[in-house]
Amino acid sequence: MAADCEAWLNANPVEIGDLSDSFVSGEEDNGGFIIANKNINNEINGNWVASSSNSIHEARLKAKAKRRLRKNSSRDSGRGDSLSDNGDVVRGTSVAPTSPKSKLLDRKSRLGKGRGLPKKGGAGGKGVWGRSGEVYEPEAVDERDPNYDEDQENCVYETVVPPLDERDFEKTVTPIVQEYFEHGDTNEVAELLAELNLGPMRSVVPSLAVALALEAKASHRELTSRLLADLCGPVLSHGDMEKSFDKLLRELPDLVLDTPGAAQLVGQFIARAVSDQILSKTYIEGYKGKVDCEYARAALDRAAVLLKMSMGGLRIDSQWGTGGGQQPVIQLIKEMNLLLKEYILSGDSKEAERCLRDLEVPHFHHEFAYEAIVMVLESNGEKTFKMVLQLLKSLSMSSIITVDQMRRVWCHLGYQRVYMDIAEINIDVPRAYFILEQFVDKSFSMGIIDVKLRDLCPCRGRKRYVSEGDGGVVKLESY
């Protein structure tokens, strides 16, 4: 059998080139390879001849290199590389791309056209309107445009603010008035109201401000009266003011439910408005015999009485008083001294707390403690001593002054101010040091002050006679 195979091979020699081209790189048909007829003789009983195994391996490597070259040839259409029969790469041969997939993914020009410049001169791209720094001129109107409208050429566009309705009015104006109670600048309120389109709700602004002031403090009512005087003219008219106060008189039964003294307070607002020339002098007379509501009659009567008293010298412009930090220091000291004297006579600590709260000066409460301690030092009996201790204790337990405020404001300022002035007070009150020590010890035992403030209490220098061995010299010591 072996002798027959050698004889057959000698008669039909195998060529490597034919084997590589026929077996490895043959044409494809339905997923398989078609082998040339001339290479069928190289197979015996379905097996390749063993002597040509090395040649078959080399043919496979060459076919693999050719396949790689075909894939890369699509990227360089002008120049192509090929493999020679010996497996060497030959440059410069034109090889047409055979892979349709590579053609779709290649975005470069096949013809090599173009100047290499960016598109649209660098002004293109997604989301770009033009070159940086380019100024566009107004476009000319094309009269042949089907959407052309001759009436739009002379149009003037303006920002239109819709008028406020009743619900939006309260939500918008109420924060403005409440913020005004904090800063007190009427010009800012006028500017904010001028930006709004109040429309028919313009006459409701004064009534809303007064309704908010009824539930606030006396200082806020004074600010409201000043606001109405400054708004009348630039923002609101006299007719708007009269309509607003008419609305207040009609709503008095509802206002009294929240503020029991609303009738008297509205009467004071009316008298102040007449005094500031916001309302006419005949405004009150126009209601005579036309009012059925008892609260409205009480308000008008209160306003009429105040206006008559103003003719006798009463100043209506100060009827609300000047509350808070707007009061001068001398006036605050007088108010606190009167408050303490009234408390010593009446003994009503609740009334004293209310009066101190109405002053609206929490930053000045140390002056109250100072004046109270000085009053104790200048008094002769035990009554003032005990009553002032009870008042300070009740104030420390109430919500007017917290424990932290008592420690920081009253003690560190009120008590320390007495410690610093005790030498001058002792000139007029010889027993000031002794009384102060007792008062400080009682304050500490009642929990009004802490131990640190008690230890800071000054003591008077005492005379001590030494023994006869010292020559009878008098030494001054303080302990």
Short mmCIF file of C-alpha atoms in Angstrom, two decimals:
data_model
loop_
_atom_site.label_atom_id
_atom_site.label_comp_id
_atom_site.label_asym_id
_atom_site.label_seq_id
_atom_site.Cartn_x
_atom_site.Cartn_y
_atom_site.Cartn_z
CA MET A 1 0.00 0.00 0.00
CA ALA A 2 2.83 2.40 0.85
CA ALA A 3 4.56 1.56 -2.39
CA ASP A 4 1.42 2.41 -4.36
CA CYS A 5 1.10 5.85 -2.59
CA GLU A 6 4.72 6.80 -3.37
CA ALA A 7 4.25 5.81 -6.96
CA TRP A 8 1.13 7.92 -7.23
CA LEU A 9 2.78 10.98 -5.58
CA ASN A 10 5.77 10.78 -7.88
CA ALA A 11 3.45 10.68 -10.84
CA ASN A 12 1.35 13.71 -9.50
CA PRO A 13 3.57 16.21 -7.57
CA VAL A 14 1.79 18.66 -5.15
CA GLU A 15 2.33 22.42 -5.65
CA ILE A 16 2.19 24.62 -2.55
CA GLY A 17 0.76 27.64 -4.32
CA ASP A 18 -2.11 25.67 -5.73
CA LEU A 19 -2.78 24.13 -2.36
CA SER A 20 -2.93 27.44 -0.53
CA ASP A 21 -5.07 29.15 -3.12
CA SER A 22 -7.48 26.28 -3.46
CA PHE A 23 -7.98 25.07 0.06
CA VAL A 24 -7.56 28.04 2.34
CA SER A 25 -8.53 30.99 0.22
CA GLY A 26 -11.08 29.39 -2.01
CA GLU A 27 -14.34 31.06 -2.87
CA GLU A 28 -17.16 30.76 -0.42
CA ASP A 29 -20.44 29.20 -1.39
CA ASN A 30 -23.25 28.91 1.22
CA GLY A 31 -20.90 29.11 4.17
CA GLY A 32 -18.41 26.48 2.87
CA PHE A 33 -15.30 26.31 0.73
CA ILE A 34 -15.23 24.96 -2.85
CA ILE A 35 -11.96 23.17 -3.47
CA ALA A 36 -10.58 23.12 -7.02
CA ASN A 37 -10.62 19.84 -8.88
CA LYS A 38 -6.89 19.86 -9.40
CA ASN A 39 -6.29 19.64 -5.65
CA ILE A 40 -8.57 16.65 -5.12
CA ASN A 41 -5.70 14.44 -6.13
CA ASN A 42 -3.74 15.57 -3.02
CA GLU A 43 -6.20 13.76 -0.77
CA ILE A 44 -6.09 10.00 -0.33
CA ASN A 45 -9.08 8.32 1.30
CA GLY A 46 -10.16 11.70 2.84
CA ASN A 47 -6.73 12.40 4.46
CA TRP A 48 -4.00 14.82 3.44
CA VAL A 49 -0.62 13.48 2.63
CA ALA A 50 1.61 13.62 5.72
CA SER A 51 4.67 14.75 3.85
CA SER A 52 3.01 18.08 2.95
CA SER A 53 1.79 19.08 6.46
CA ASN A 54 4.36 21.88 6.80
CA SER A 55 3.28 23.36 3.50
CA ILE A 56 -0.34 23.31 4.58
CA HIS A 57 0.55 25.22 7.78
CA GLU A 58 2.38 27.88 5.78
CA ALA A 59 -0.58 28.20 3.44
CA ARG A 60 -2.91 28.81 6.35
CA LEU A 61 -0.69 31.62 7.72
CA LYS A 62 -0.59 33.30 4.31
CA ALA A 63 -4.38 33.12 3.98
CA LYS A 64 -4.83 34.63 7.44
CA ALA A 65 -2.53 37.53 6.55
CA LYS A 66 -4.51 38.14 3.36
CA ARG A 67 -7.76 38.33 5.31
CA ARG A 68 -6.29 40.93 7.68
CA LEU A 69 -5.07 42.99 4.78
CA ARG A 70 -8.52 42.99 3.18
CA LYS A 71 -10.08 44.41 6.37
CA ASN A 72 -7.57 47.28 6.66
CA SER A 73 -7.57 48.09 2.96
CA SER A 74 -10.91 49.97 3.19
CA ARG A 75 -9.29 52.73 5.25
CA ASP A 76 -6.79 53.50 2.53
CA SER A 77 -8.58 53.44 -0.81
CA GLY A 78 -5.78 55.08 -2.76
CA ARG A 79 -3.06 52.78 -1.61
CA GLY A 80 -3.29 49.09 -0.99
CA ASP A 81 -1.02 46.46 0.39
CA SER A 82 -0.98 42.89 -0.81
CA LEU A 83 0.91 39.76 -0.14
CA SER A 84 3.15 38.18 -2.68
CA ASP A 85 3.33 34.49 -3.23
CA ASN A 86 6.25 34.36 -0.82
CA GLY A 87 4.22 36.01 1.98
CA ASP A 88 5.93 39.46 1.71
CA VAL A 89 3.86 42.63 1.97
CA VAL A 90 3.89 44.60 -1.25
CA ARG A 91 3.21 48.39 -0.87
CA GLY A 92 1.58 50.56 -3.47
CA THR A 93 -0.76 48.06 -5.09
CA SER A 94 -4.31 49.26 -5.32
CA VAL A 95 -6.66 46.93 -3.51
CA ALA A 96 -10.34 47.75 -3.53
CA PRO A 97 -12.14 47.40 -0.20
CA THR A 98 -14.25 44.29 -0.09
CA SER A 99 -15.99 44.70 3.28
CA PRO A 100 -19.33 46.54 3.00
CA LYS A 101 -19.38 47.08 6.79
CA SER A 102 -16.13 49.05 6.72
CA LYS A 103 -17.55 51.34 4.04
CA LEU A 104 -20.51 52.33 6.21
CA LEU A 105 -18.38 53.15 9.25
CA ASP A 106 -15.74 55.11 7.34
CA ARG A 107 -16.68 58.81 7.42
CA LYS A 108 -13.67 60.07 5.45
CA SER A 109 -13.92 61.19 1.88
CA ARG A 110 -13.11 58.49 -0.67
CA LEU A 111 -12.09 61.06 -3.26
CA GLY A 112 -9.89 63.15 -0.96
CA LYS A 113 -11.92 66.36 -1.56
CA GLY A 114 -12.25 69.30 0.84
CA ARG A 115 -9.88 72.01 2.13
CA GLY A 116 -9.61 70.68 5.66
CA LEU A 117 -11.52 73.67 7.13
CA PRO A 118 -14.25 73.42 9.82
CA LYS A 119 -17.84 73.40 8.72
CA LYS A 120 -19.57 76.79 8.37
CA GLY A 121 -16.34 78.56 9.21
CA GLY A 122 -16.41 77.35 12.82
CA ALA A 123 -19.93 78.62 13.45
CA GLY A 124 -21.70 75.30 13.08
CA GLY A 125 -22.36 72.58 15.54
CA LYS A 126 -25.21 71.48 17.69
CA GLY A 127 -26.81 74.28 19.75
CA VAL A 128 -24.62 76.99 18.12
CA TRP A 129 -26.27 80.03 16.52
CA GLY A 130 -23.19 81.59 14.99
CA ARG A 131 -19.62 82.71 15.51
CA SER A 132 -18.63 84.09 18.90
CA GLY A 133 -19.01 87.88 18.98
CA GLU A 134 -21.21 88.01 15.90
CA VAL A 135 -23.94 90.67 16.04
CA TYR A 136 -27.16 90.03 14.19
CA GLU A 137 -28.93 92.88 12.51
CA PRO A 138 -32.72 93.14 12.56
CA GLU A 139 -34.23 91.14 9.76
CA ALA A 140 -36.21 92.92 7.14
CA VAL A 141 -39.89 92.06 7.01
CA ASP A 142 -40.83 90.12 3.92
CA GLU A 143 -44.18 91.35 2.68
CA ARG A 144 -44.56 88.28 0.47
CA ASP A 145 -44.44 86.01 3.52
CA PRO A 146 -47.80 84.23 3.93
CA ASN A 147 -47.67 84.99 7.67
CA TYR A 148 -47.05 88.70 7.08
CA ASP A 149 -49.43 91.00 8.98
CA GLU A 150 -49.36 94.70 8.22
CA ASP A 151 -50.90 95.63 11.59
CA GLN A 152 -47.94 94.18 13.53
CA GLU A 153 -45.36 96.60 12.15
CA ASN A 154 -46.37 99.51 14.42
CA CYS A 155 -47.08 97.46 17.56
CA VAL A 156 -45.54 98.48 20.89
CA TYR A 157 -45.05 95.64 23.38
CA GLU A 158 -45.26 96.32 27.13
CA THR A 159 -45.21 94.17 30.25
CA VAL A 160 -48.72 93.84 31.61
CA VAL A 161 -49.22 92.96 35.29
CA PRO A 162 -52.65 91.44 35.94
CA PRO A 163 -54.70 93.07 38.71
CA LEU A 164 -54.76 91.32 42.07
CA ASP A 165 -57.92 89.63 43.22
CA GLU A 166 -59.01 89.47 46.85
CA ARG A 167 -57.25 86.19 47.64
CA ASP A 168 -53.93 87.16 46.05
CA PHE A 169 -54.17 90.63 47.55
CA GLU A 170 -54.04 89.42 51.15
CA LYS A 171 -51.22 86.95 50.41
CA THR A 172 -49.15 89.69 48.75
CA VAL A 173 -49.77 92.79 50.88
CA THR A 174 -49.84 91.18 54.34
CA PRO A 175 -46.11 90.20 54.29
CA ILE A 176 -45.24 93.73 53.13
CA VAL A 177 -47.02 95.33 56.10
CA GLN A 178 -45.62 92.82 58.60
CA GLU A 179 -42.11 93.43 57.31
CA TYR A 180 -42.72 97.18 57.62
CA PHE A 181 -43.37 96.69 61.34
CA GLU A 182 -39.78 95.46 61.60
CA HIS A 183 -37.88 98.06 59.55
CA GLY A 184 -40.26 101.07 59.69
CA ASP A 185 -39.34 102.40 56.21
CA THR A 186 -42.44 103.84 54.53
CA ASN A 187 -40.59 104.52 51.25
CA GLU A 188 -39.91 100.82 50.77
CA VAL A 189 -43.60 100.00 51.26
CA ALA A 190 -44.57 102.68 48.74
CA GLU A 191 -42.16 101.24 46.15
CA LEU A 192 -43.43 97.70 46.64
CA LEU A 193 -47.05 98.77 46.32
CA ALA A 194 -46.28 100.82 43.20
CA GLU A 195 -44.96 97.68 41.49
CA LEU A 196 -48.26 95.88 42.05
CA ASN A 197 -51.40 96.32 39.98
CA LEU A 198 -53.80 96.84 42.87
CA GLY A 199 -56.74 97.81 40.70
CA PRO A 200 -60.00 97.91 42.67
CA MET A 201 -58.20 96.57 45.76
CA ARG A 202 -56.32 99.84 46.19
CA SER A 203 -58.78 101.12 48.77
CA VAL A 204 -58.35 97.97 50.89
CA VAL A 205 -54.68 98.66 51.74
CA PRO A 206 -55.35 101.04 54.70
CA SER A 207 -58.01 98.78 56.23
CA LEU A 208 -55.69 95.76 56.01
CA ALA A 209 -52.85 97.68 57.66
CA VAL A 210 -55.12 98.89 60.49
CA ALA A 211 -56.55 95.39 61.02
CA LEU A 212 -53.02 94.02 61.41
CA ALA A 213 -52.06 96.86 63.76
CA LEU A 214 -55.05 96.16 66.04
CA GLU A 215 -53.54 92.80 66.95
CA ALA A 216 -50.02 94.25 67.33
CA LYS A 217 -48.35 96.55 69.84
CA ALA A 218 -48.75 100.28 70.41
CA SER A 219 -45.52 101.00 68.55
CA HIS A 220 -46.89 99.14 65.51
CA ARG A 221 -50.04 101.27 65.60
CA GLU A 222 -47.91 104.38 65.58
CA LEU A 223 -46.02 103.03 62.58
CA THR A 224 -49.33 102.29 60.84
CA SER A 225 -50.53 105.86 61.33
CA ARG A 226 -47.28 107.15 59.83
CA LEU A 227 -47.60 104.74 56.92
CA LEU A 228 -51.10 105.94 56.07
CA ALA A 229 -49.94 109.56 56.16
CA ASP A 230 -47.03 108.84 53.80
CA LEU A 231 -49.05 106.70 51.37
CA CYS A 232 -51.82 109.27 51.00
CA GLY A 233 -50.98 111.16 47.82
CA PRO A 234 -48.16 109.23 46.12
CA VAL A 235 -49.90 105.82 46.18
CA LEU A 236 -53.44 106.27 47.59
CA SER A 237 -55.95 109.05 47.17
CA HIS A 238 -58.17 110.66 49.80
CA GLY A 239 -61.13 108.82 48.31
CA ASP A 240 -59.33 105.50 48.83
CA MET A 241 -58.73 106.43 52.48
CA GLU A 242 -62.40 107.24 53.10
CA LYS A 243 -63.54 104.00 51.47
CA SER A 244 -61.05 102.06 53.59
CA PHE A 245 -62.24 103.56 56.90
CA ASP A 246 -65.86 103.00 55.84
CA LYS A 247 -64.96 99.34 55.38
CA LEU A 248 -63.37 99.27 58.85
CA LEU A 249 -66.54 100.63 60.47
CA ARG A 250 -68.63 97.97 58.73
CA GLU A 251 -66.27 95.17 59.82
CA LEU A 252 -66.03 96.28 63.47
CA PRO A 253 -68.35 93.50 64.78
CA ASP A 254 -65.91 90.92 63.39
CA LEU A 255 -62.82 92.78 64.57
CA VAL A 256 -64.13 93.00 68.12
CA LEU A 257 -64.18 89.20 68.32
CA ASP A 258 -60.39 89.09 67.96
CA THR A 259 -59.57 92.43 69.62
CA PRO A 260 -62.08 93.46 72.32
CA GLY A 261 -60.94 97.10 72.28
CA ALA A 262 -61.11 97.39 68.50
CA ALA A 263 -63.86 100.05 68.59
CA GLN A 264 -61.78 102.45 70.73
CA LEU A 265 -58.65 101.78 68.70
CA VAL A 266 -60.38 102.41 65.37
CA GLY A 267 -61.72 105.67 66.81
CA GLN A 268 -58.16 106.70 67.64
CA PHE A 269 -57.06 105.82 64.10
CA ILE A 270 -59.87 107.98 62.70
CA ALA A 271 -58.93 110.92 64.95
CA ARG A 272 -55.26 110.57 63.95
CA ALA A 273 -56.23 110.42 60.25
CA VAL A 274 -58.26 113.61 60.57
CA SER A 275 -55.37 115.28 62.42
CA ASP A 276 -52.94 114.22 59.65
CA GLN A 277 -55.38 115.57 57.02
CA ILE A 278 -55.89 112.14 55.50
CA LEU A 279 -59.64 112.34 56.16
CA SER A 280 -61.72 115.45 55.84
CA LYS A 281 -62.91 117.26 58.97
CA THR A 282 -66.51 116.54 57.99
CA TYR A 283 -65.95 112.78 57.84
CA ILE A 284 -67.30 112.15 61.35
CA GLU A 285 -70.21 114.55 60.93
CA GLY A 286 -71.32 112.69 57.82
CA TYR A 287 -72.18 109.63 59.96
CA LYS A 288 -74.44 111.43 62.43
CA GLY A 289 -77.82 109.72 62.58
CA LYS A 290 -76.81 107.09 60.01
CA VAL A 291 -75.07 104.45 62.16
CA ASP A 292 -76.93 101.45 63.56
CA CYS A 293 -73.95 99.41 64.78
CA GLU A 294 -73.05 100.14 68.41
CA TYR A 295 -69.36 99.45 67.79
CA ALA A 296 -69.25 101.94 64.93
CA ARG A 297 -70.97 104.57 67.10
CA ALA A 298 -68.41 103.96 69.88
CA ALA A 299 -65.54 104.40 67.44
CA LEU A 300 -66.96 107.64 66.02
CA ASP A 301 -67.67 109.00 69.51
CA ARG A 302 -64.10 108.21 70.57
CA ALA A 303 -62.74 110.04 67.51
CA ALA A 304 -64.96 113.08 68.15
CA VAL A 305 -63.85 113.29 71.81
CA LEU A 306 -60.16 113.14 70.87
CA LEU A 307 -60.58 115.84 68.25
CA LYS A 308 -62.30 118.12 70.79
CA MET A 309 -59.51 117.46 73.29
CA SER A 310 -56.94 118.39 70.66
CA MET A 311 -58.43 121.85 70.53
CA GLY A 312 -57.60 122.16 74.21
CA GLY A 313 -53.93 121.30 73.69
CA LEU A 314 -53.87 117.49 73.43
CA ARG A 315 -51.49 116.23 70.78
CA ILE A 316 -53.14 113.47 68.82
CA ASP A 317 -49.94 112.72 66.92
CA SER A 318 -48.49 111.22 70.13
CA GLN A 319 -51.54 109.29 71.30
CA TRP A 320 -49.94 105.93 70.50
CA GLY A 321 -46.71 106.88 72.16
CA THR A 322 -43.23 106.07 70.92
CA GLY A 323 -42.52 102.46 71.75
CA GLY A 324 -39.44 100.32 71.47
CA GLY A 325 -35.97 101.61 70.83
CA GLN A 326 -37.30 104.85 69.34
CA GLN A 327 -37.81 106.33 72.79
CA PRO A 328 -35.01 108.45 74.27
CA VAL A 329 -33.02 106.96 77.13
CA ILE A 330 -34.07 109.67 79.59
CA GLN A 331 -37.74 108.97 78.87
CA LEU A 332 -37.22 105.23 79.40
CA ILE A 333 -35.52 105.83 82.76
CA LYS A 334 -38.44 108.00 83.89
CA GLU A 335 -40.94 105.35 82.78
CA MET A 336 -39.10 102.65 84.73
CA ASN A 337 -38.88 104.77 87.88
CA LEU A 338 -42.62 105.47 87.70
CA LEU A 339 -43.24 101.75 87.16
CA LEU A 340 -41.25 100.86 90.30
CA LYS A 341 -42.94 103.51 92.43
CA GLU A 342 -46.37 102.36 91.30
CA TYR A 343 -45.44 98.78 92.12
CA ILE A 344 -44.25 99.73 95.64
CA LEU A 345 -47.58 101.45 96.27
CA SER A 346 -49.85 98.79 94.74
CA GLY A 347 -47.82 95.60 95.16
CA ASP A 348 -49.28 94.20 91.92
CA SER A 349 -46.46 92.33 90.20
CA LYS A 350 -48.70 91.32 87.26
CA GLU A 351 -49.37 94.95 86.43
CA ALA A 352 -45.66 95.71 86.69
CA GLU A 353 -44.93 92.87 84.24
CA ARG A 354 -47.52 94.21 81.80
CA CYS A 355 -46.12 97.74 81.98
CA LEU A 356 -42.59 96.47 81.44
CA ARG A 357 -43.75 94.45 78.45
CA ASP A 358 -45.53 97.48 76.97
CA LEU A 359 -42.29 99.45 77.00
CA GLU A 360 -40.96 97.02 74.34
CA VAL A 361 -37.33 97.48 75.34
CA PRO A 362 -35.97 94.00 76.22
CA HIS A 363 -32.46 95.24 75.47
CA PHE A 364 -32.85 97.89 78.22
CA HIS A 365 -34.09 95.65 81.03
CA HIS A 366 -30.74 95.98 82.81
CA GLU A 367 -31.70 99.58 83.56
CA PHE A 368 -34.80 98.31 85.34
CA ALA A 369 -32.68 96.04 87.55
CA TYR A 370 -30.25 98.90 88.25
CA GLU A 371 -33.01 101.33 89.24
CA ALA A 372 -34.70 98.68 91.41
CA ILE A 373 -31.49 97.95 93.38
CA VAL A 374 -30.72 101.66 93.81
CA MET A 375 -34.25 102.17 95.13
CA VAL A 376 -33.61 99.41 97.69
CA LEU A 377 -30.34 101.02 98.79
CA GLU A 378 -31.95 104.44 99.19
CA SER A 379 -34.99 103.14 101.10
CA ASN A 380 -35.14 102.97 104.88
CA GLY A 381 -37.56 100.13 105.57
CA GLU A 382 -37.74 96.41 104.86
CA LYS A 383 -40.86 96.74 102.73
CA THR A 384 -39.06 97.96 99.62
CA PHE A 385 -36.32 95.36 100.16
CA LYS A 386 -38.74 92.44 100.16
CA MET A 387 -41.04 93.74 97.41
CA VAL A 388 -38.20 94.34 94.97
CA LEU A 389 -36.87 90.82 95.59
CA GLN A 390 -40.33 89.40 94.90
CA LEU A 391 -40.64 91.46 91.71
CA LEU A 392 -37.27 90.33 90.38
CA LYS A 393 -38.12 86.74 91.25
CA SER A 394 -41.50 86.92 89.48
CA LEU A 395 -39.90 88.49 86.41
CA SER A 396 -37.26 85.75 86.29
CA MET A 397 -40.00 83.10 86.49
CA SER A 398 -42.23 84.74 83.86
CA SER A 399 -41.86 84.62 80.11
CA ILE A 400 -40.73 88.25 79.89
CA ILE A 401 -37.16 87.48 80.83
CA THR A 402 -35.67 84.03 80.48
CA VAL A 403 -33.01 82.60 82.72
CA ASP A 404 -30.39 83.27 80.08
CA GLN A 405 -31.48 86.91 79.78
CA MET A 406 -31.47 87.27 83.55
CA ARG A 407 -27.91 85.95 83.67
CA ARG A 408 -26.58 87.93 80.73
CA VAL A 409 -28.53 91.19 80.87
CA TRP A 410 -29.86 91.82 84.32
CA CYS A 411 -27.00 90.37 86.33
CA HIS A 412 -24.00 91.16 84.23
CA LEU A 413 -25.22 94.67 83.48
CA GLY A 414 -27.77 95.65 86.12
CA TYR A 415 -26.02 94.19 89.16
CA GLN A 416 -22.52 94.98 87.91
CA ARG A 417 -23.48 98.59 87.27
CA VAL A 418 -24.48 98.82 90.93
CA TYR A 419 -21.16 97.20 91.92
CA MET A 420 -19.29 99.84 89.94
CA ASP A 421 -21.30 102.81 91.32
CA ILE A 422 -21.49 101.61 94.93
CA ALA A 423 -18.67 103.94 96.00
CA GLU A 424 -20.58 107.02 94.81
CA ILE A 425 -23.87 105.69 96.19
CA ASN A 426 -22.19 105.15 99.55
CA ILE A 427 -21.55 108.90 99.79
CA ASP A 428 -25.28 109.58 99.99
CA VAL A 429 -26.23 106.28 101.66
CA PRO A 430 -23.70 105.34 104.37
CA ARG A 431 -25.12 101.82 104.82
CA ALA A 432 -25.10 101.05 101.08
CA TYR A 433 -22.41 98.35 101.29
CA PHE A 434 -24.18 96.51 104.09
CA ILE A 435 -27.58 96.65 102.39
CA LEU A 436 -26.09 95.56 99.07
CA GLU A 437 -24.43 92.51 100.63
CA GLN A 438 -27.73 91.46 102.20
CA PHE A 439 -29.62 92.03 98.96
CA VAL A 440 -27.10 90.01 96.92
CA ASP A 441 -27.19 87.12 99.41
CA LYS A 442 -31.00 87.05 99.31
CA SER A 443 -30.97 87.20 95.50
CA PHE A 444 -28.63 84.20 95.40
CA SER A 445 -30.71 82.21 97.89
CA MET A 446 -33.87 82.89 95.82
CA GLY A 447 -32.17 81.80 92.60
CA ILE A 448 -32.15 85.20 90.92
CA ILE A 449 -28.36 85.32 90.42
CA ASP A 450 -25.61 82.71 90.33
CA VAL A 451 -22.65 82.16 92.64
CA LYS A 452 -20.17 83.94 90.36
CA LEU A 453 -22.13 87.17 90.48
CA ARG A 454 -22.55 86.86 94.22
CA ASP A 455 -18.79 86.55 94.71
CA LEU A 456 -18.24 89.71 92.66
CA CYS A 457 -20.17 91.78 95.17
CA PRO A 458 -17.82 94.46 96.63
CA CYS A 459 -17.41 94.85 100.40
CA ARG A 460 -16.53 97.94 102.31
CA GLY A 461 -13.01 98.45 103.76
CA ARG A 462 -13.11 97.97 107.53
CA LYS A 463 -10.86 99.45 110.20
CA ARG A 464 -8.93 97.03 112.38
CA TYR A 465 -6.82 97.96 115.39
CA VAL A 466 -3.71 95.84 115.67
CA SER A 467 -2.02 94.78 118.91
CA GLU A 468 -0.02 97.18 121.06
CA GLY A 469 3.22 95.77 119.71
CA ASP A 470 2.49 97.44 116.39
CA GLY A 471 2.39 100.84 117.98
CA GLY A 472 -1.38 101.23 117.78
CA VAL A 473 -1.29 101.90 114.03
CA VAL A 474 -4.68 101.70 112.32
CA LYS A 475 -4.62 99.47 109.25
CA LEU A 476 -7.18 99.48 106.48
CA GLU A 477 -8.06 96.15 104.94
CA SER A 478 -10.88 94.84 102.82
CA TYR A 479 -12.00 91.25 102.98
#
